[in-house]
PDB file of C-alpha atoms in Angstrom:
ATOM      1  CA  MET A 222      -0.160   0.003  -0.108  1.00  0.00           C
ATOM      2  CA  THR A 223       2.706   2.195   0.946  1.00  0.00           C
ATOM      3  CA  ALA A 224       4.553   1.785  -2.268  1.00  0.00           C
ATOM      4  CA  TRP A 225       1.306   2.371  -4.339  1.00  0.00           C
ATOM      5  CA  THR A 226       0.976   5.918  -2.348  1.00  0.00           C
ATOM      6  CA  ASP A 227       4.343   6.896  -2.923  1.00  0.00           C
ATOM      7  CA  SER A 228       4.140   6.169  -6.848  1.00  0.00           C
ATOM      8  CA  PRO A 229       3.058   8.712  -9.075  1.00  0.00           C
ATOM      9  CA  GLY A 230      -0.364   7.474  -9.583  1.00  0.00           C
ATOM     10  CA  GLY A 231      -0.735   7.469  -5.827  1.00  0.00           C
ATOM     11  CA  ARG A 232       0.480  10.850  -5.353  1.00  0.00           C
ATOM     12  CA  ARG A 233      -1.857  12.218  -7.843  1.00  0.00           C
ATOM     13  CA  ALA A 234      -4.816  10.287  -6.349  1.00  0.00           C
ATOM     14  CA  ARG A 235      -3.899  11.644  -3.298  1.00  0.00           C
ATOM     15  CA  ALA A 236      -3.372  15.303  -4.429  1.00  0.00           C
ATOM     16  CA  ILE A 237      -7.132  14.781  -6.137  1.00  0.00           C
ATOM     17  CA  LEU A 238      -8.488  13.528  -2.802  1.00  0.00           C
ATOM     18  CA  THR A 239      -7.172  16.554  -0.605  1.00  0.00           C
ATOM     19  CA  SER A 240      -8.036  19.236  -3.087  1.00  0.00           C
ATOM     20  CA  ARG A 241     -10.255  21.741  -1.997  1.00  0.00           C
ATOM     21  CA  PRO A 242     -12.760  21.132  -5.428  1.00  0.00           C
ATOM     22  CA  PHE A 243     -13.026  17.074  -4.418  1.00  0.00           C
ATOM     23  CA  LEU A 244     -13.422  18.247  -0.733  1.00  0.00           C
ATOM     24  CA  THR A 245     -16.154  20.904  -1.511  1.00  0.00           C
ATOM     25  CA  LEU A 246     -17.852  18.258  -3.846  1.00  0.00           C
ATOM     26  CA  ALA A 247     -17.622  15.759  -0.864  1.00  0.00           C
ATOM     27  CA  ILE A 248     -19.419  18.447   1.349  1.00  0.00           C
ATOM     28  CA  VAL A 249     -22.218  18.957  -0.979  1.00  0.00           C
ATOM     29  CA  VAL A 250     -22.958  14.918  -1.307  1.00  0.00           C
ATOM     30  CA  ALA A 251     -22.773  14.642   2.524  1.00  0.00           C
ATOM     31  CA  VAL A 252     -25.330  17.515   2.858  1.00  0.00           C
ATOM     32  CA  TRP A 253     -27.473  16.019   0.286  1.00  0.00           C
ATOM     33  CA  ILE A 254     -27.201  12.724   2.361  1.00  0.00           C
ATOM     34  CA  ALA A 255     -27.710  14.417   5.876  1.00  0.00           C
ATOM     35  CA  ALA A 256     -30.681  16.750   4.569  1.00  0.00           C
ATOM     36  CA  SER A 257     -32.578  13.628   2.435  1.00  0.00           C
ATOM     37  CA  ILE A 258     -32.595  11.977   5.821  1.00  0.00           C
ATOM     38  CA  ALA A 259     -33.805  14.966   7.922  1.00  0.00           C
ATOM     39  CA  SER A 260     -36.072  16.112   5.257  1.00  0.00           C
ATOM     40  CA  ARG A 261     -38.525  13.570   3.569  1.00  0.00           C
ATOM     41  CA  GLY A 262     -38.324  14.882  -0.280  1.00  0.00           C
ATOM     42  CA  PHE A 263     -35.165  16.834  -0.142  1.00  0.00           C
ATOM     43  CA  GLY A 264     -33.301  13.920  -1.803  1.00  0.00           C
ATOM     44  CA  ALA A 265     -36.126  13.293  -4.547  1.00  0.00           C
ATOM     45  CA  TYR A 266     -34.600  13.419  -8.300  1.00  0.00           C
ATOM     46  CA  GLY A 267     -36.761  16.586  -9.226  1.00  0.00           C
ATOM     47  CA  HIS A 268     -35.633  18.610  -6.069  1.00  0.00           C
ATOM     48  CA  LEU A 269     -31.985  17.782  -6.638  1.00  0.00           C
ATOM     49  CA  ARG A 270     -32.315  18.638 -10.021  1.00  0.00           C
ATOM     50  CA  TYR A 271     -33.778  21.886  -9.445  1.00  0.00           C
ATOM     51  CA  LEU A 272     -31.010  23.033  -6.967  1.00  0.00           C
ATOM     52  CA  VAL A 273     -28.657  21.920  -9.478  1.00  0.00           C
ATOM     53  CA  GLU A 274     -30.663  24.360 -12.259  1.00  0.00           C
ATOM     54  CA  LEU A 275     -30.844  27.229  -9.612  1.00  0.00           C
ATOM     55  CA  GLY A 276     -26.837  26.380  -9.108  1.00  0.00           C
ATOM     56  CA  ALA A 277     -26.315  26.928 -12.627  1.00  0.00           C
ATOM     57  CA  VAL A 278     -26.986  30.730 -12.405  1.00  0.00           C
ATOM     58  CA  ILE A 279     -24.657  31.265  -9.744  1.00  0.00           C
ATOM     59  CA  GLY A 280     -22.055  28.978 -11.671  1.00  0.00           C
ATOM     60  CA  LEU A 281     -22.150  31.024 -14.759  1.00  0.00           C
ATOM     61  CA  VAL A 282     -22.008  34.341 -13.074  1.00  0.00           C
ATOM     62  CA  ALA A 283     -19.213  32.802 -11.026  1.00  0.00           C
ATOM     63  CA  ALA A 284     -17.424  31.404 -14.278  1.00  0.00           C
ATOM     64  CA  GLY A 285     -16.144  34.918 -15.264  1.00  0.00           C
ATOM     65  CA  GLN A 286     -15.392  35.719 -11.686  1.00  0.00           C
ATOM     66  CA  THR A 287     -13.222  32.897 -11.282  1.00  0.00           C
ATOM     67  CA  PHE A 288     -11.084  33.938 -14.298  1.00  0.00           C
ATOM     68  CA  VAL A 289     -11.021  37.620 -12.630  1.00  0.00           C
ATOM     69  CA  VAL A 290      -9.934  36.217  -9.424  1.00  0.00           C
ATOM     70  CA  ILE A 291      -7.206  34.006 -10.580  1.00  0.00           C
ATOM     71  CA  ALA A 292      -5.807  36.718 -12.444  1.00  0.00           C
ATOM     72  CA  GLY A 293      -5.601  39.096  -9.395  1.00  0.00           C
ATOM     73  CA  GLY A 294      -8.846  41.155  -9.377  1.00  0.00           C
ATOM     74  CA  ILE A 295     -12.229  40.823  -8.490  1.00  0.00           C
ATOM     75  CA  ASP A 296     -15.809  42.071 -10.662  1.00  0.00           C
ATOM     76  CA  LEU A 297     -18.263  43.575  -7.885  1.00  0.00           C
ATOM     77  CA  SER A 298     -20.342  44.602 -11.144  1.00  0.00           C
ATOM     78  CA  VAL A 299     -21.572  41.159 -12.160  1.00  0.00           C
ATOM     79  CA  ALA A 300     -24.911  41.455 -10.172  1.00  0.00           C
ATOM     80  CA  ALA A 301     -25.741  44.650 -12.021  1.00  0.00           C
ATOM     81  CA  ILE A 302     -24.501  43.264 -15.163  1.00  0.00           C
ATOM     82  CA  VAL A 303     -27.321  40.173 -14.808  1.00  0.00           C
ATOM     83  CA  THR A 304     -29.839  42.948 -14.042  1.00  0.00           C
ATOM     84  CA  VAL A 305     -28.904  44.746 -17.641  1.00  0.00           C
ATOM     85  CA  SER A 306     -29.265  41.396 -19.510  1.00  0.00           C
ATOM     86  CA  ALA A 307     -32.422  40.574 -17.813  1.00  0.00           C
ATOM     87  CA  ILE A 308     -34.061  44.169 -18.257  1.00  0.00           C
ATOM     88  CA  SER A 309     -32.332  44.911 -21.941  1.00  0.00           C
ATOM     89  CA  LEU A 310     -33.124  41.654 -23.786  1.00  0.00           C
ATOM     90  CA  PRO A 311     -37.176  42.438 -23.627  1.00  0.00           C
ATOM     91  CA  LEU A 312     -36.294  46.054 -24.381  1.00  0.00           C
ATOM     92  CA  LEU A 313     -34.099  45.086 -27.175  1.00  0.00           C
ATOM     93  CA  SER A 314     -36.067  42.477 -28.584  1.00  0.00           C
ATOM     94  CA  LEU A 315     -36.024  42.334 -32.400  1.00  0.00           C
ATOM     95  CA  GLN A 316     -39.218  42.108 -34.379  1.00  0.00           C
ATOM     96  CA  ALA A 317     -37.304  40.331 -37.297  1.00  0.00           C
ATOM     97  CA  ASP A 318     -35.852  37.521 -35.105  1.00  0.00           C
ATOM     98  CA  PRO A 319     -38.415  34.585 -35.069  1.00  0.00           C
ATOM     99  CA  THR A 320     -36.111  32.750 -32.760  1.00  0.00           C
ATOM    100  CA  GLY A 321     -34.812  34.972 -30.667  1.00  0.00           C
ATOM    101  CA  LEU A 322     -31.237  34.458 -30.952  1.00  0.00           C
ATOM    102  CA  ALA A 323     -30.111  37.776 -32.653  1.00  0.00           C
ATOM    103  CA  SER A 324     -31.681  39.537 -29.628  1.00  0.00           C
ATOM    104  CA  VAL A 325     -29.732  37.402 -27.288  1.00  0.00           C
ATOM    105  CA  LEU A 326     -26.317  37.940 -29.088  1.00  0.00           C
ATOM    106  CA  ALA A 327     -26.855  41.562 -28.900  1.00  0.00           C
ATOM    107  CA  VAL A 328     -27.479  41.864 -25.238  1.00  0.00           C
ATOM    108  CA  LEU A 329     -24.288  39.455 -24.487  1.00  0.00           C
ATOM    109  CA  ALA A 330     -22.206  41.887 -26.861  1.00  0.00           C
ATOM    110  CA  LEU A 331     -23.636  44.708 -24.355  1.00  0.00           C
ATOM    111  CA  THR A 332     -22.706  42.978 -21.110  1.00  0.00           C
ATOM    112  CA  THR A 333     -19.246  41.941 -22.600  1.00  0.00           C
ATOM    113  CA  ALA A 334     -18.658  45.444 -23.673  1.00  0.00           C
ATOM    114  CA  ILE A 335     -19.456  46.616 -20.150  1.00  0.00           C
ATOM    115  CA  GLY A 336     -16.691  44.171 -18.877  1.00  0.00           C
ATOM    116  CA  VAL A 337     -14.280  45.332 -21.147  1.00  0.00           C
ATOM    117  CA  VAL A 338     -14.886  48.877 -19.848  1.00  0.00           C
ATOM    118  CA  ASN A 339     -14.265  47.507 -16.385  1.00  0.00           C
ATOM    119  CA  GLY A 340     -10.951  46.134 -17.904  1.00  0.00           C
ATOM    120  CA  LEU A 341      -9.927  49.398 -19.532  1.00  0.00           C
ATOM    121  CA  GLY A 342     -10.301  51.151 -16.124  1.00  0.00           C
ATOM    122  CA  VAL A 343      -8.453  48.550 -14.296  1.00  0.00           C
ATOM    123  CA  ALA A 344      -5.504  48.130 -17.026  1.00  0.00           C
ATOM    124  CA  LEU A 345      -5.260  51.658 -18.691  1.00  0.00           C
ATOM    125  CA  LEU A 346      -6.245  53.845 -15.885  1.00  0.00           C
ATOM    126  CA  ARG A 347      -4.782  51.827 -13.034  1.00  0.00           C
ATOM    127  CA  VAL A 348      -7.941  51.885 -11.083  1.00  0.00           C
ATOM    128  CA  HIS A 349      -8.263  49.289  -8.404  1.00  0.00           C
ATOM    129  CA  PRO A 350     -10.597  46.400  -9.567  1.00  0.00           C
ATOM    130  CA  MET A 351     -12.773  46.948  -6.666  1.00  0.00           C
ATOM    131  CA  ILE A 352     -13.375  50.494  -7.118  1.00  0.00           C
ATOM    132  CA  MET A 353     -13.840  50.188 -10.749  1.00  0.00           C
ATOM    133  CA  THR A 354     -16.231  47.583 -10.693  1.00  0.00           C
ATOM    134  CA  LEU A 355     -18.093  49.089  -8.018  1.00  0.00           C
ATOM    135  CA  ALA A 356     -18.457  52.221  -9.611  1.00  0.00           C
ATOM    136  CA  MET A 357     -19.766  50.411 -12.866  1.00  0.00           C
ATOM    137  CA  ALA A 358     -22.299  48.791 -10.600  1.00  0.00           C
ATOM    138  CA  THR A 359     -23.359  51.944  -9.093  1.00  0.00           C
ATOM    139  CA  PHE A 360     -23.424  53.679 -12.559  1.00  0.00           C
ATOM    140  CA  LEU A 361     -25.746  50.780 -14.245  1.00  0.00           C
ATOM    141  CA  GLN A 362     -27.886  50.424 -11.381  1.00  0.00           C
ATOM    142  CA  GLY A 363     -29.042  54.090 -11.591  1.00  0.00           C
ATOM    143  CA  LEU A 364     -29.029  54.011 -15.095  1.00  0.00           C
ATOM    144  CA  LEU A 365     -31.427  50.721 -15.085  1.00  0.00           C
ATOM    145  CA  ILE A 366     -33.781  52.597 -12.519  1.00  0.00           C
ATOM    146  CA  ILE A 367     -33.859  55.552 -14.941  1.00  0.00           C
ATOM    147  CA  ILE A 368     -34.649  53.261 -17.922  1.00  0.00           C
ATOM    148  CA  ALA A 369     -37.245  50.777 -16.284  1.00  0.00           C
ATOM    149  CA  GLY A 370     -38.192  52.265 -13.043  1.00  0.00           C
ATOM    150  CA  GLY A 371     -40.003  50.060 -10.709  1.00  0.00           C
ATOM    151  CA  SER A 372     -41.620  48.093 -13.511  1.00  0.00           C
ATOM    152  CA  ALA A 373     -40.918  44.738 -14.577  1.00  0.00           C
ATOM    153  CA  VAL A 374     -40.397  43.502 -18.182  1.00  0.00           C
ATOM    154  CA  THR A 375     -41.722  40.740 -19.454  1.00  0.00           C
ATOM    155  CA  ALA A 376     -39.522  38.258 -22.215  1.00  0.00           C
ATOM    156  CA  GLU A 377     -41.145  37.674 -25.427  1.00  0.00           C
ATOM    157  CA  ASN A 378     -37.993  35.836 -26.693  1.00  0.00           C
ATOM    158  CA  PRO A 379     -38.415  31.911 -28.036  1.00  0.00           C
ATOM    159  CA  LEU A 380     -34.957  31.194 -27.103  1.00  0.00           C
ATOM    160  CA  VAL A 381     -35.052  32.895 -23.418  1.00  0.00           C
ATOM    161  CA  HIS A 382     -38.312  30.722 -22.968  1.00  0.00           C
ATOM    162  CA  TRP A 383     -36.592  27.249 -24.189  1.00  0.00           C
ATOM    163  CA  LEU A 384     -33.552  27.976 -21.656  1.00  0.00           C
ATOM    164  CA  GLY A 385     -35.808  28.718 -18.709  1.00  0.00           C
ATOM    165  CA  ASN A 386     -38.491  25.757 -19.420  1.00  0.00           C
ATOM    166  CA  ALA A 387     -37.338  23.290 -21.912  1.00  0.00           C
ATOM    167  CA  ARG A 388     -36.406  19.780 -20.562  1.00  0.00           C
ATOM    168  CA  PRO A 389     -34.440  17.871 -23.219  1.00  0.00           C
ATOM    169  CA  ALA A 390     -34.487  14.311 -22.299  1.00  0.00           C
ATOM    170  CA  GLY A 391     -35.293  15.250 -18.599  1.00  0.00           C
ATOM    171  CA  ILE A 392     -32.306  17.733 -17.929  1.00  0.00           C
ATOM    172  CA  PRO A 393     -33.263  21.401 -17.793  1.00  0.00           C
ATOM    173  CA  ALA A 394     -31.834  23.327 -20.584  1.00  0.00           C
ATOM    174  CA  GLY A 395     -29.918  26.057 -18.084  1.00  0.00           C
ATOM    175  CA  ILE A 396     -28.270  22.952 -16.788  1.00  0.00           C
ATOM    176  CA  LEU A 397     -27.433  21.946 -20.008  1.00  0.00           C
ATOM    177  CA  LEU A 398     -26.168  25.288 -20.859  1.00  0.00           C
ATOM    178  CA  TRP A 399     -24.064  25.323 -17.591  1.00  0.00           C
ATOM    179  CA  ILE A 400     -22.524  22.329 -18.676  1.00  0.00           C
ATOM    180  CA  ALA A 401     -21.358  23.428 -22.250  1.00  0.00           C
ATOM    181  CA  VAL A 402     -19.945  26.574 -20.453  1.00  0.00           C
ATOM    182  CA  SER A 403     -18.063  24.372 -17.983  1.00  0.00           C
ATOM    183  CA  VAL A 404     -16.323  22.590 -20.848  1.00  0.00           C
ATOM    184  CA  LEU A 405     -15.353  25.644 -22.351  1.00  0.00           C
ATOM    185  CA  VAL A 406     -14.138  27.370 -19.431  1.00  0.00           C
ATOM    186  CA  LEU A 407     -12.109  24.687 -17.999  1.00  0.00           C
ATOM    187  CA  THR A 408     -10.552  24.081 -21.603  1.00  0.00           C
ATOM    188  CA  LEU A 409      -9.457  27.661 -21.757  1.00  0.00           C
ATOM    189  CA  MET A 410      -8.322  27.916 -18.484  1.00  0.00           C
ATOM    190  CA  HIS A 411      -6.079  24.872 -18.511  1.00  0.00           C
ATOM    191  CA  ALA A 412      -5.295  23.798 -21.714  1.00  0.00           C
ATOM    192  CA  THR A 413      -4.575  27.001 -23.939  1.00  0.00           C
ATOM    193  CA  PRO A 414      -1.905  29.802 -23.487  1.00  0.00           C
ATOM    194  CA  PHE A 415      -4.530  32.337 -22.127  1.00  0.00           C
ATOM    195  CA  GLY A 416      -5.081  30.200 -19.260  1.00  0.00           C
ATOM    196  CA  ALA A 417      -1.277  29.994 -18.419  1.00  0.00           C
ATOM    197  CA  ARG A 418      -1.155  33.952 -18.839  1.00  0.00           C
ATOM    198  CA  ILE A 419      -3.772  34.605 -16.388  1.00  0.00           C
ATOM    199  CA  PHE A 420      -2.326  32.205 -13.624  1.00  0.00           C
ATOM    200  CA  ALA A 421       1.181  33.914 -14.095  1.00  0.00           C
ATOM    201  CA  MET A 422      -0.616  37.530 -14.197  1.00  0.00           C
ATOM    202  CA  GLY A 423      -2.460  36.435 -10.986  1.00  0.00           C
ATOM    203  CA  ALA A 424       0.715  35.176  -8.938  1.00  0.00           C
ATOM    204  CA  ASN A 425       3.275  38.171  -9.953  1.00  0.00           C
ATOM    205  CA  PRO A 426       2.336  40.442 -12.353  1.00  0.00           C
ATOM    206  CA  LEU A 427       5.466  41.877 -12.482  1.00  0.00           C
ATOM    207  CA  ALA A 428       7.173  38.745 -13.482  1.00  0.00           C
ATOM    208  CA  ALA A 429       4.612  37.993 -15.781  1.00  0.00           C
ATOM    209  CA  SER A 430       4.819  41.290 -17.656  1.00  0.00           C
ATOM    210  CA  LEU A 431       8.732  40.741 -17.661  1.00  0.00           C
ATOM    211  CA  SER A 432       8.042  37.214 -19.153  1.00  0.00           C
ATOM    212  CA  GLY A 433       5.939  38.792 -22.402  1.00  0.00           C
ATOM    213  CA  VAL A 434       2.377  38.523 -20.668  1.00  0.00           C
ATOM    214  CA  PRO A 435       0.590  40.951 -22.487  1.00  0.00           C
ATOM    215  CA  ILE A 436      -0.989  42.419 -19.156  1.00  0.00           C
ATOM    216  CA  THR A 437      -3.517  44.856 -20.782  1.00  0.00           C
ATOM    217  CA  SER A 438      -5.127  42.642 -23.296  1.00  0.00           C
ATOM    218  CA  THR A 439      -5.260  39.563 -20.953  1.00  0.00           C
ATOM    219  CA  THR A 440      -7.062  42.083 -18.261  1.00  0.00           C
ATOM    220  CA  LEU A 441      -9.453  43.304 -21.192  1.00  0.00           C
ATOM    221  CA  ALA A 442     -10.310  39.519 -21.848  1.00  0.00           C
ATOM    222  CA  VAL A 443     -10.703  38.604 -18.326  1.00  0.00           C
ATOM    223  CA  TYR A 444     -13.306  41.162 -17.396  1.00  0.00           C
ATOM    224  CA  GLY A 445     -14.956  40.614 -20.964  1.00  0.00           C
ATOM    225  CA  ILE A 446     -15.308  37.286 -20.050  1.00  0.00           C
ATOM    226  CA  SER A 447     -16.817  38.265 -16.881  1.00  0.00           C
ATOM    227  CA  GLY A 448     -19.239  40.539 -18.509  1.00  0.00           C
ATOM    228  CA  PHE A 449     -20.371  37.632 -21.073  1.00  0.00           C
ATOM    229  CA  THR A 450     -21.021  34.764 -18.417  1.00  0.00           C
ATOM    230  CA  ALA A 451     -22.728  37.664 -16.266  1.00  0.00           C
ATOM    231  CA  GLY A 452     -24.887  38.517 -19.214  1.00  0.00           C
ATOM    232  CA  LEU A 453     -25.656  34.856 -20.162  1.00  0.00           C
ATOM    233  CA  ALA A 454     -26.963  34.176 -16.459  1.00  0.00           C
ATOM    234  CA  GLY A 455     -28.963  37.054 -16.861  1.00  0.00           C
ATOM    235  CA  VAL A 456     -30.555  35.455 -19.870  1.00  0.00           C
ATOM    236  CA  LEU A 457     -31.189  32.143 -17.865  1.00  0.00           C
ATOM    237  CA  VAL A 458     -32.581  33.895 -14.972  1.00  0.00           C
ATOM    238  CA  LEU A 459     -34.996  35.888 -17.345  1.00  0.00           C
ATOM    239  CA  GLY A 460     -36.067  32.589 -18.994  1.00  0.00           C
ATOM    240  CA  MET A 461     -36.413  30.975 -15.549  1.00  0.00           C
ATOM    241  CA  ASN A 462     -38.683  34.022 -13.886  1.00  0.00           C
ATOM    242  CA  GLY A 463     -40.493  35.145 -17.130  1.00  0.00           C
ATOM    243  CA  GLN A 464     -39.712  38.767 -16.540  1.00  0.00           C
ATOM    244  CA  GLY A 465     -36.808  40.997 -15.477  1.00  0.00           C
ATOM    245  CA  TYR A 466     -36.917  44.017 -12.812  1.00  0.00           C
ATOM    246  CA  VAL A 467     -34.272  46.221 -11.236  1.00  0.00           C
ATOM    247  CA  GLY A 468     -32.243  43.989  -8.496  1.00  0.00           C
ATOM    248  CA  ILE A 469     -33.114  40.544 -10.401  1.00  0.00           C
ATOM    249  CA  GLY A 470     -29.167  40.267 -10.362  1.00  0.00           C
ATOM    250  CA  ASP A 471     -28.613  41.455  -6.567  1.00  0.00           C
ATOM    251  CA  PRO A 472     -28.344  37.698  -4.945  1.00  0.00           C
ATOM    252  CA  TYR A 473     -25.511  36.727  -7.593  1.00  0.00           C
ATOM    253  CA  LEU A 474     -22.641  39.081  -6.656  1.00  0.00           C
ATOM    254  CA  LEU A 475     -22.242  37.712  -2.977  1.00  0.00           C
ATOM    255  CA  ALA A 476     -23.017  34.119  -4.066  1.00  0.00           C
ATOM    256  CA  SER A 477     -20.638  34.430  -7.151  1.00  0.00           C
ATOM    257  CA  ILE A 478     -17.504  35.201  -4.688  1.00  0.00           C
ATOM    258  CA  ALA A 479     -18.539  32.409  -2.108  1.00  0.00           C
ATOM    259  CA  ALA A 480     -18.496  29.903  -5.092  1.00  0.00           C
ATOM    260  CA  VAL A 481     -14.943  30.812  -6.303  1.00  0.00           C
ATOM    261  CA  VAL A 482     -13.812  30.946  -2.780  1.00  0.00           C
ATOM    262  CA  LEU A 483     -15.631  27.650  -1.383  1.00  0.00           C
ATOM    263  CA  GLY A 484     -13.932  26.016  -4.706  1.00  0.00           C
ATOM    264  CA  GLY A 485     -10.254  26.533  -3.756  1.00  0.00           C
ATOM    265  CA  THR A 486      -9.565  29.677  -5.576  1.00  0.00           C
ATOM    266  CA  SER A 487      -7.104  32.542  -3.763  1.00  0.00           C
ATOM    267  CA  ILE A 488      -8.918  35.643  -3.633  1.00  0.00           C
ATOM    268  CA  LEU A 489      -5.340  36.816  -3.868  1.00  0.00           C
ATOM    269  CA  GLY A 490      -4.865  35.426  -7.181  1.00  0.00           C
ATOM    270  CA  GLY A 491      -2.628  32.855  -9.095  1.00  0.00           C
ATOM    271  CA  LEU A 492      -4.135  29.702  -7.696  1.00  0.00           C
ATOM    272  CA  GLY A 493      -7.490  27.843  -8.579  1.00  0.00           C
ATOM    273  CA  THR A 494      -9.885  26.245 -10.620  1.00  0.00           C
ATOM    274  CA  TYR A 495     -13.474  26.498 -11.975  1.00  0.00           C
ATOM    275  CA  ALA A 496     -13.775  22.769 -11.163  1.00  0.00           C
ATOM    276  CA  GLY A 497     -14.094  23.740  -7.762  1.00  0.00           C
ATOM    277  CA  THR A 498     -16.524  26.591  -8.161  1.00  0.00           C
ATOM    278  CA  ILE A 499     -18.798  24.223  -9.773  1.00  0.00           C
ATOM    279  CA  PRO A 500     -19.671  22.241  -6.568  1.00  0.00           C
ATOM    280  CA  GLY A 501     -19.241  25.503  -4.768  1.00  0.00           C
ATOM    281  CA  ALA A 502     -22.269  26.987  -6.294  1.00  0.00           C
ATOM    282  CA  ILE A 503     -24.215  23.749  -5.659  1.00  0.00           C
ATOM    283  CA  LEU A 504     -23.385  24.085  -2.241  1.00  0.00           C
ATOM    284  CA  LEU A 505     -24.584  27.386  -1.565  1.00  0.00           C
ATOM    285  CA  VAL A 506     -28.097  26.486  -3.173  1.00  0.00           C
ATOM    286  CA  THR A 507     -27.941  23.643  -0.938  1.00  0.00           C
ATOM    287  CA  ILE A 508     -27.558  25.633   2.028  1.00  0.00           C
ATOM    288  CA  THR A 509     -30.154  28.093   0.909  1.00  0.00           C
ATOM    289  CA  ALA A 510     -32.487  25.379   0.363  1.00  0.00           C
ATOM    290  CA  LEU A 511     -31.635  23.851   3.905  1.00  0.00           C
ATOM    291  CA  ILE A 512     -32.417  27.372   5.529  1.00  0.00           C
ATOM    292  CA  THR A 513     -35.751  27.536   3.810  1.00  0.00           C
ATOM    293  CA  VAL A 514     -36.699  24.039   5.143  1.00  0.00           C
ATOM    294  CA  VAL A 515     -35.988  24.715   8.602  1.00  0.00           C
ATOM    295  CA  ASN A 516     -38.084  27.964   8.233  1.00  0.00           C
ATOM    296  CA  ALA A 517     -34.750  30.071   9.204  1.00  0.00           C
ATOM    297  CA  SER A 518     -34.743  33.926   8.728  1.00  0.00           C
ATOM    298  CA  PRO A 519     -33.302  34.708   5.346  1.00  0.00           C
ATOM    299  CA  GLY A 520     -30.645  36.659   7.398  1.00  0.00           C
ATOM    300  CA  TRP A 521     -28.918  33.300   8.490  1.00  0.00           C
ATOM    301  CA  ARG A 522     -28.050  32.771   4.843  1.00  0.00           C
ATOM    302  CA  SER A 523     -26.320  36.154   4.533  1.00  0.00           C
ATOM    303  CA  ILE A 524     -24.552  35.261   8.216  1.00  0.00           C
ATOM    304  CA  LEU A 525     -23.707  31.843   6.726  1.00  0.00           C
ATOM    305  CA  PHE A 526     -22.096  33.042   3.483  1.00  0.00           C
ATOM    306  CA  GLY A 527     -20.216  35.994   4.936  1.00  0.00           C
ATOM    307  CA  SER A 528     -18.827  33.479   7.865  1.00  0.00           C
ATOM    308  CA  LEU A 529     -17.832  31.072   4.524  1.00  0.00           C
ATOM    309  CA  ILE A 530     -16.279  33.878   2.923  1.00  0.00           C
ATOM    310  CA  LEU A 531     -14.205  35.171   5.641  1.00  0.00           C
ATOM    311  CA  GLY A 532     -13.190  31.852   6.904  1.00  0.00           C
ATOM    312  CA  LEU A 533     -11.774  31.023   3.418  1.00  0.00           C
ATOM    313  CA  LEU A 534     -10.191  34.173   3.102  1.00  0.00           C
ATOM    314  CA  LEU A 535      -8.339  33.639   5.677  1.00  0.00           C
ATOM    315  CA  LEU A 536      -7.245  30.248   4.722  1.00  0.00           C
ATOM    316  CA  SER A 537      -6.763  31.526   1.400  1.00  0.00           C
ATOM    317  CA  GLY A 538      -4.133  33.922   2.992  1.00  0.00           C
ATOM    318  CA  ARG A 539      -2.376  31.401   4.773  1.00  0.00           C
ATOM    319  CA  GLU A 540      -1.761  29.322   1.680  1.00  0.00           C
ATOM    320  CA  GLN A 541      -0.517  32.299  -0.204  1.00  0.00           C
ATOM    321  CA  ALA A 542       1.906  33.084   2.477  1.00  0.00           C
ATOM    322  CA  ARG A 543       3.015  29.516   2.304  1.00  0.00           C
ATOM    323  CA  ARG A 544       3.872  29.820  -1.486  1.00  0.00           C
TER     324      ARG A 544
END
């Protein structure tokens, strides 16, 4: 047994079993089992499928957030971008667009552009990512209030309706979308030169720059990706709710950061993987469901999320100090 654990295969297996993504996944499974025993019906396939569908929205927002955090930044505008997507899509729907695809692409181009503007502020104007994205979020929220006021807008888009309601082979279309995006994100992050650049930039920006990493274009790209995935999440949440309104994206700011940190990505940059963010997103919706089941105050969810983030930030700081 000792010989196997000391072999390359054994060391690789041990590294996987002790990694944060695997531990987060193990916690999800353990919580599901415990909740299924304690609450009748919690472990039913339909309910677990619904939890994963809710996790897809957080997972999409957290996909871009993972890129940004690994690159050494943070995006506090994702919630506002989700709202922009959910409100602007019905307003921008094109009459000569029977499938709804052109309208969706137009909105995703808009949200990607918002992300790129964030990147321009960070890379060229040297504004701290927290300040730049918070200012963008505040600007967008004010703009949305002026445009939409307090009224909700209803989606009349066939593609959006399909994403929110279709069940191909019994699987919600939102989950299938999340799977497709996850494959693309993991491939881009771990199997391309771009992925290597964001890890290098997050670990040591000066060393990365001296090594030839194009800091400006990489920064624009990661914030553009964050805008795109937040916009995609807005499209999905619009389809699931049937209408958009100011504030619809608010729950996803804290959740996206929590999912990233829960999955083992260092908030200080240079270390992490979206493979951990995926179970992190599912764990968050599971916790929310448990709070609902036990009839606890919604305030406990915020307390729990905040405690998780604070605890994991301390852990990330210690891990960074040992590197």
